[in-house]
């Protein structure tokens, strides 16, 4: 593998005898795998690119700490996730003050993982939403000939102007469209609602044909059905789907640790159902979870716990369709 | 306009060039309008009339601070609120220790606004629920010949005895009924549930024919349908409808900043849907939002954010029917 | 009555003139009753038997403090609970360091109450979940000839191995099954979901024929319907039903004061509906509420308030069927 | 005794066998005493007279709850306080909305206690600082022929204009001076520092010859020495000394539960030493502790604990000189 | 070494190249040492033996996490601690529900360490204060022929009756005196103040000739001087000195994470100076730090940071006299 | 004035009639002054250059909000600050993602202010400590011929290597020394203590002859005396003195809102005395206050209040010597 800036995390993996029963016994360092695992996890711990003060850079570490509380067995689906092999590639090394350099490292690391493990899903744990632009470009670099589509679960369009802000957390989708990495019509945003996108941004989205599905509409049609339809539609338009989950899509009452979460957002249950569905779709090759700031979370870590659960739902979905093979 | 005690608030309006895109660019001081605006906003920052310690007096200021985070564009309804002209009349000046004097000023200020701007909706931001009695009397003073009906979204009946407590926050509806400003049968309370109204208060309500709709019943019939029916029924009985939203109608899990909120209350989504519907009804001429105590809110200001969203839903409803004209 | 270790609590009962309107006027010390009351309440304030640090021992006291905020009148069901006579037996005296001794006292006290007041329902306020094993054994001691069934509302199976942990809070159901107090097939667990039970524990449950109903399934069938069916089924299998409500069955967003609550759990409304139904079932003779740690609750005591509401729903259900008699 | 509005508090006194060892075993209800006790305690739970939102009305109840954690034995002085008889007269009944009426009741209750128990010290637990004006007037009513001096431990002069604010918490000293109850030269304020008194207020104080001792000066001379000198000086000028301790005299780092406390204030140790000295002075006949808002305190109740300690130091001082008699 | 129940902690030691500069590079696992280190650290993570709810069992882990923020270089004394070799023996394995068994393991582990490494200082990180009785008995078991003296920094005497409470956290000194492990006259308690020891406990202490030094007296004589004198006196009476630091000796304003800390306690600076002095004394062979509950600490972990600093001061003192050799 | 990137702040200045009595009436926008004011205030709201997550960028706004609570009159010194004219130049405009650009703007803005107002003191409100390097270079650019000395109140040396971290908050003093803007022997650091500077950093400081004064030494000699001596010594070595106050010099118990504050640090009183002395010294021409993160502060804003007080002490010192002229 080329130089890819990935560093061993403050590690929370523990070898155990026999069949692993908890997540920290099951997920293993990437370099422990002789062959490609099914899913590769890596962290992009940067949030100094955030418009407002953010501690989202702390999420990869807290995410791994919290997974000790989760069993590998899903009772609802009666499925044991240990059939899926998950490799943890560690965190991309971030520079203290050079944001552009840090962003390049995320792009290069994603490219390296996507190129070296073409059969594995990649899952990036942010960091703020600026990391998504880097990761998608990295995927594009690894597969330049393929068309990429984005399914975005988000309260915001994230199409603010990088010419004004630089590559900040409000700009990733616009970076990708303006930079020709992804076409606007290949972006579907589900979760928009209320008063959180200024009109000029909506105008940009319309002009570039971003497919906007409001939460109100999604609830009318059923959230799971909406996700299914969106993935099906997208799968016809593109070669591979990148899913980005901005955790601010969640309602503020279930995501106090996401500063940009809002009233009227997705419930945790809705997100869990959506991710189960997403995991089942074979066109989905990449996913990220961003913008969760553990330093703002409650004393019982409600939001980080929800974040781990969300990720496991995606893996469960993947396990469902893998097991059917 | 007669002396009405309204003072410039700690102001949060900012002039902007071109089309305003955020609430603080759109709402303007009342005295900037040559003609009557469509909606007039004013604060009644008193809560020393509250039975238990309350910081609801801080809400008008926090409400205006928080609206900077809200765009004027509503994505669900695909509507731009800037077509509605909103004038901010400031806050009623409160006396430090003379509660009755403060109450009179709220009454006189409301009368002045209702008389001088007969075509505008008024929207009062409390303060505790004692302010509603003052405001309704002010409306009555401005329109003595008209019959007033009240739609009350509230976990409580607020019919405790002013003879015992004075004009405290638990008494407004009883003040109005006993004072002949409003008849009991012209009051509809939606949101009652659980164990939060002692039997003698329910007996009073029954005796005075207050229409009580429990939350359980409202959910069975559909919250929006319940609101529609209530407004339709009330519109036939009265000349103008005053809506009072005691934020304690919300469930405690979505309204930690409302000390009297309870388990089993309205969800934020239900409240937002209700207010959209209320805004659409042309018989509704006055609204208030009371009992939100920002000093008890979470570190991410969940409840104040919900309060601003709720108000915008009302305005969106109003914009929907205005635009249809 | 035999020695039963019950002590007067930090008392919150206040005599009032005339008809009581609030819970603290209505519930009375057990020794005030000439005849058996309808329902007996007692606390089991122990949590040093908890695997992780817990302040659930503080719940009985906080539960009684908070009930002052609750009226005896239920608006949804239009029913006054004062028709039901509730006797408060106080708290079982706990030893500071001898956990086994404390457990024996809970067992003996439960036995004494169940034997001396055979027509009364018993309601135990924990304490951590280890107390349930003691209480069920106490019931068995009082009624050795009867078969006991358990309806468990819980996110966890609580069948960890007492051989390893001693009689800790993760083990009560296994203590009872292994100790032949209750058969596995007479245990129904509703509320299981997600990733919170390791596979070996699920294997134990399957082996012992514990009836597991996932929350996903319960929601598909309707939570109330699921409860009805479960109670009906159980009532055919056993002589008396003991209901144990581990408050960690609640979703973390509505139960921040239950350290083991999780994302994806029961909503408060679902729990309230379930308890109304449970109260209506005549085979239910005993209930407990455990694992709520007030020291972790929010500043507005959201979880303790939910706990009192939950208990009142059970009493309301009981009042509904009592009144029909 | 005349009607004096004193009500039984949420009581925290517990009879014990043998010699009492904790405060709640030692302090007894006033009506339990056949003869006059040495010290009478009473609460004045009002804070709606406060300029900014305050929960100081909650202090009397929290004060009594917290004293359970305090033994009656003082190790530093090797003295047992049980030799002093303390009677708790309960709390003055406050009206919900009529502040002037509440104030009159405090005045009348103080008058009644001072007249009926002329040999007992009185100790009032506020409440905000407006209560001090009432209490001093009550003392004056009981002893109209005597000259009263005030020793004030305070960061503020509290001489704002009642003509503007009414009898609010910033005005008590001015109320008393302008109302001829106390002369300015008979008021000594110790604890002033920094930037917390606007110049016009200092000008008023100078004009009325209030004796201002800055904290800087007090520390230079020694806090205890400063207190001794002040009391000695005052004792020569007046017939009886009333001490008012505004808890905002404390440094913000030791008094987070006093909203008006400031950086640079008195340390807890300095306050404890001062109160020991004050208790020893025989001219001191009355004391109050005001402006502590338990709802702002830390999760370990640091400020309320400090408040109880402070009161006990005063009692210890009194016990020292009583025992010498 | 005999079986001693010591387990590898959630480890926070990291090997580094070259000279270590931070604590986590410097402290090494005990089994890495070929010869005896100078100081052995071990954790006793139990607090279910605490009278009130306590999370002090979490301290050993938090203590080791936090030391990453501390350099090995002390600027005040211009000394590098890396000259001292510190071995971390891990934590004593605790049973979930059998408190007596857990206590025996602490005793046996201490005995093993004291016997196997006779030239090393031992330093135990609690846990609640019940652990001190176990550790002192363990030392006694290892050195049965020697007389042990105790220097106790504590707000409390901790001589409550084990006959009533079992071996709880309020009883260790009495356990040792009544059990003839230590004589009362060989115990010196420094830090007593205020109202935190009931008179019967003081009577016990006097009867058994415990040397009580109040904080007031210590401050009069100088805290460092008081410590020096106490150690000198004790060194003449006994063969080896065991120092126990109950962190509740600290003032509540600097130790919010110690639930039993009180107003009027030791400042952090005073504690740091005392520990530097203690470290310098060659008769001191054992030390422990107990009763710090990280779950109660502030969001910036003020108390845990103070705890690490305190321990480093002891090591610095030891390094000072070692280097002089 | 040249382009200097200074923007109007969220303004908190209010014109008042007559003599100003509060800080927000007294401090005026810089452009209101016809002649140079005596002191110029400006904000440098950047903290994305901080090694760990920091909200110090929020301090300038919170600083100005909080000063409304401060009178212009200092009681200790009996001095009215309104004799000093203070101009607020606003905040330097920061770029969202380009840290180097933001730093250049701070440098240029400082240069512009220092050049255009040569007779005024400048006072910068940070931001993190990286801003100090920018500001000192700006002063050097304005006065290239003068030698600059630095008095640093800090727990840390801040000489980490910019080659590794870029111009982050741990590096400013090293940037200046390595960049030849300031000589090591012209830097005096007061406040160092404990274990917060790794040995290699101390070695760098010694090598470059930075004058290190430990807090222990300062306390032995007297903090004020230490400051006097340092300024006197420095004044002989250099042409102008720049004072940088890293608020982490404060003890963690008085500065919870400074994440890098430590146990054993400066008390607030010591800092206030030091700043009074610093203000009196005529060689001091520039000062900054950095590293206070309001988002970490307590609910009563203890640290921000301390920050405003600290600044006012500096102004008071300046007023003392100005008035003597």
PDB file of N, CA, C and O in Angstrom, chain B residues 284-304:
ATOM      1  N   UNK B 284     -58.056  33.387  13.262  1.00  0.00           N
ATOM      2  CA  UNK B 284     -57.030  33.585  14.284  1.00  0.00           C
ATOM      3  C   UNK B 284     -56.397  34.953  14.092  1.00  0.00           C
ATOM      4  O   UNK B 284     -55.812  35.233  13.049  1.00  0.00           O
ATOM      5  N   UNK B 285     -56.509  35.824  15.093  1.00  0.00           N
ATOM      6  CA  UNK B 285     -56.003  37.198  14.976  1.00  0.00           C
ATOM      7  C   UNK B 285     -54.875  37.486  15.966  1.00  0.00           C
ATOM      8  O   UNK B 285     -54.171  38.493  15.833  1.00  0.00           O
ATOM      9  N   UNK B 286     -54.714  36.628  16.965  1.00  0.00           N
ATOM     10  CA  UNK B 286     -53.740  36.889  18.023  1.00  0.00           C
ATOM     11  C   UNK B 286     -53.154  35.564  18.488  1.00  0.00           C
ATOM     12  O   UNK B 286     -53.861  34.557  18.557  1.00  0.00           O
ATOM     13  N   UNK B 287     -51.910  35.607  18.836  1.00  0.00           N
ATOM     14  CA  UNK B 287     -51.287  34.383  19.352  1.00  0.00           C
ATOM     15  C   UNK B 287     -50.262  34.780  20.399  1.00  0.00           C
ATOM     16  O   UNK B 287     -49.708  35.892  20.360  1.00  0.00           O
ATOM     17  N   UNK B 288     -50.037  33.903  21.363  1.00  0.00           N
ATOM     18  CA  UNK B 288     -48.900  34.125  22.252  1.00  0.00           C
ATOM     19  C   UNK B 288     -48.203  32.799  22.524  1.00  0.00           C
ATOM     20  O   UNK B 288     -48.779  31.728  22.312  1.00  0.00           O
ATOM     21  N   UNK B 289     -46.945  32.903  22.942  1.00  0.00           N
ATOM     22  CA  UNK B 289     -46.115  31.750  23.308  1.00  0.00           C
ATOM     23  C   UNK B 289     -45.551  32.054  24.690  1.00  0.00           C
ATOM     24  O   UNK B 289     -44.821  33.035  24.847  1.00  0.00           O
ATOM     25  N   UNK B 290     -45.873  31.232  25.674  1.00  0.00           N
ATOM     26  CA  UNK B 290     -45.496  31.583  27.049  1.00  0.00           C
ATOM     27  C   UNK B 290     -44.819  30.424  27.809  1.00  0.00           C
ATOM     28  O   UNK B 290     -44.849  29.271  27.372  1.00  0.00           O
ATOM     29  N   UNK B 291     -44.218  30.777  28.931  1.00  0.00           N
ATOM     30  CA  UNK B 291     -43.710  29.824  29.939  1.00  0.00           C
ATOM     31  C   UNK B 291     -42.439  29.084  29.559  1.00  0.00           C
ATOM     32  O   UNK B 291     -42.107  28.070  30.179  1.00  0.00           O
ATOM     33  N   UNK B 292     -41.696  29.590  28.588  1.00  0.00           N
ATOM     34  CA  UNK B 292     -40.413  28.977  28.269  1.00  0.00           C
ATOM     35  C   UNK B 292     -39.320  29.704  29.050  1.00  0.00           C
ATOM     36  O   UNK B 292     -39.153  30.912  28.908  1.00  0.00           O
ATOM     37  N   UNK B 293     -38.595  28.969  29.869  1.00  0.00           N
ATOM     38  CA  UNK B 293     -37.591  29.558  30.754  1.00  0.00           C
ATOM     39  C   UNK B 293     -36.193  29.216  30.223  1.00  0.00           C
ATOM     40  O   UNK B 293     -35.684  28.122  30.459  1.00  0.00           O
ATOM     41  N   UNK B 294     -35.562  30.124  29.497  1.00  0.00           N
ATOM     42  CA  UNK B 294     -34.263  29.817  28.883  1.00  0.00           C
ATOM     43  C   UNK B 294     -33.180  29.448  29.892  1.00  0.00           C
ATOM     44  O   UNK B 294     -32.232  28.749  29.549  1.00  0.00           O
ATOM     45  N   UNK B 295     -33.325  29.905  31.144  1.00  0.00           N
ATOM     46  CA  UNK B 295     -32.269  29.618  32.130  1.00  0.00           C
ATOM     47  C   UNK B 295     -32.264  28.142  32.526  1.00  0.00           C
ATOM     48  O   UNK B 295     -31.319  27.663  33.131  1.00  0.00           O
ATOM     49  N   UNK B 296     -33.322  27.414  32.187  1.00  0.00           N
ATOM     50  CA  UNK B 296     -33.365  25.977  32.495  1.00  0.00           C
ATOM     51  C   UNK B 296     -33.028  25.131  31.261  1.00  0.00           C
ATOM     52  O   UNK B 296     -33.038  23.902  31.337  1.00  0.00           O
ATOM     53  N   UNK B 297     -32.786  25.757  30.143  1.00  0.00           N
ATOM     54  CA  UNK B 297     -32.607  25.023  28.890  1.00  0.00           C
ATOM     55  C   UNK B 297     -31.277  24.256  28.873  1.00  0.00           C
ATOM     56  O   UNK B 297     -30.414  24.476  29.724  1.00  0.00           O
ATOM     57  N   UNK B 298     -31.118  23.348  27.938  1.00  0.00           N
ATOM     58  CA  UNK B 298     -29.867  22.600  27.812  1.00  0.00           C
ATOM     59  C   UNK B 298     -28.767  23.492  27.245  1.00  0.00           C
ATOM     60  O   UNK B 298     -29.026  24.606  26.784  1.00  0.00           O
ATOM     61  N   UNK B 299     -27.548  22.973  27.257  1.00  0.00           N
ATOM     62  CA  UNK B 299     -26.400  23.755  26.769  1.00  0.00           C
ATOM     63  C   UNK B 299     -26.475  24.010  25.267  1.00  0.00           C
ATOM     64  O   UNK B 299     -25.778  24.878  24.746  1.00  0.00           O
ATOM     65  N   UNK B 300     -27.321  23.270  24.544  1.00  0.00           N
ATOM     66  CA  UNK B 300     -27.484  23.558  23.121  1.00  0.00           C
ATOM     67  C   UNK B 300     -28.797  24.290  22.831  1.00  0.00           C
ATOM     68  O   UNK B 300     -29.203  24.416  21.687  1.00  0.00           O
ATOM     69  N   UNK B 301     -29.444  24.796  23.909  1.00  0.00           N
ATOM     70  CA  UNK B 301     -30.631  25.647  23.754  1.00  0.00           C
ATOM     71  C   UNK B 301     -31.743  24.971  22.974  1.00  0.00           C
ATOM     72  O   UNK B 301     -32.470  25.602  22.215  1.00  0.00           O
ATOM     73  N   UNK B 302     -31.897  23.684  23.225  1.00  0.00           N
ATOM     74  CA  UNK B 302     -32.900  22.904  22.501  1.00  0.00           C
ATOM     75  C   UNK B 302     -34.296  23.536  22.538  1.00  0.00           C
ATOM     76  O   UNK B 302     -34.987  23.598  21.529  1.00  0.00           O
ATOM     77  N   UNK B 303     -34.703  24.013  23.704  1.00  0.00           N
ATOM     78  CA  UNK B 303     -36.080  24.482  23.838  1.00  0.00           C
ATOM     79  C   UNK B 303     -36.292  25.826  23.156  1.00  0.00           C
ATOM     80  O   UNK B 303     -37.316  26.049  22.504  1.00  0.00           O
ATOM     81  N   UNK B 304     -35.340  26.731  23.302  1.00  0.00           N
ATOM     82  CA  UNK B 304     -35.489  28.028  22.620  1.00  0.00           C
ATOM     83  C   UNK B 304     -35.503  27.821  21.104  1.00  0.00           C
ATOM     84  O   UNK B 304     -36.305  28.435  20.395  1.00  0.00           O
TER      85      UNK B 304
END
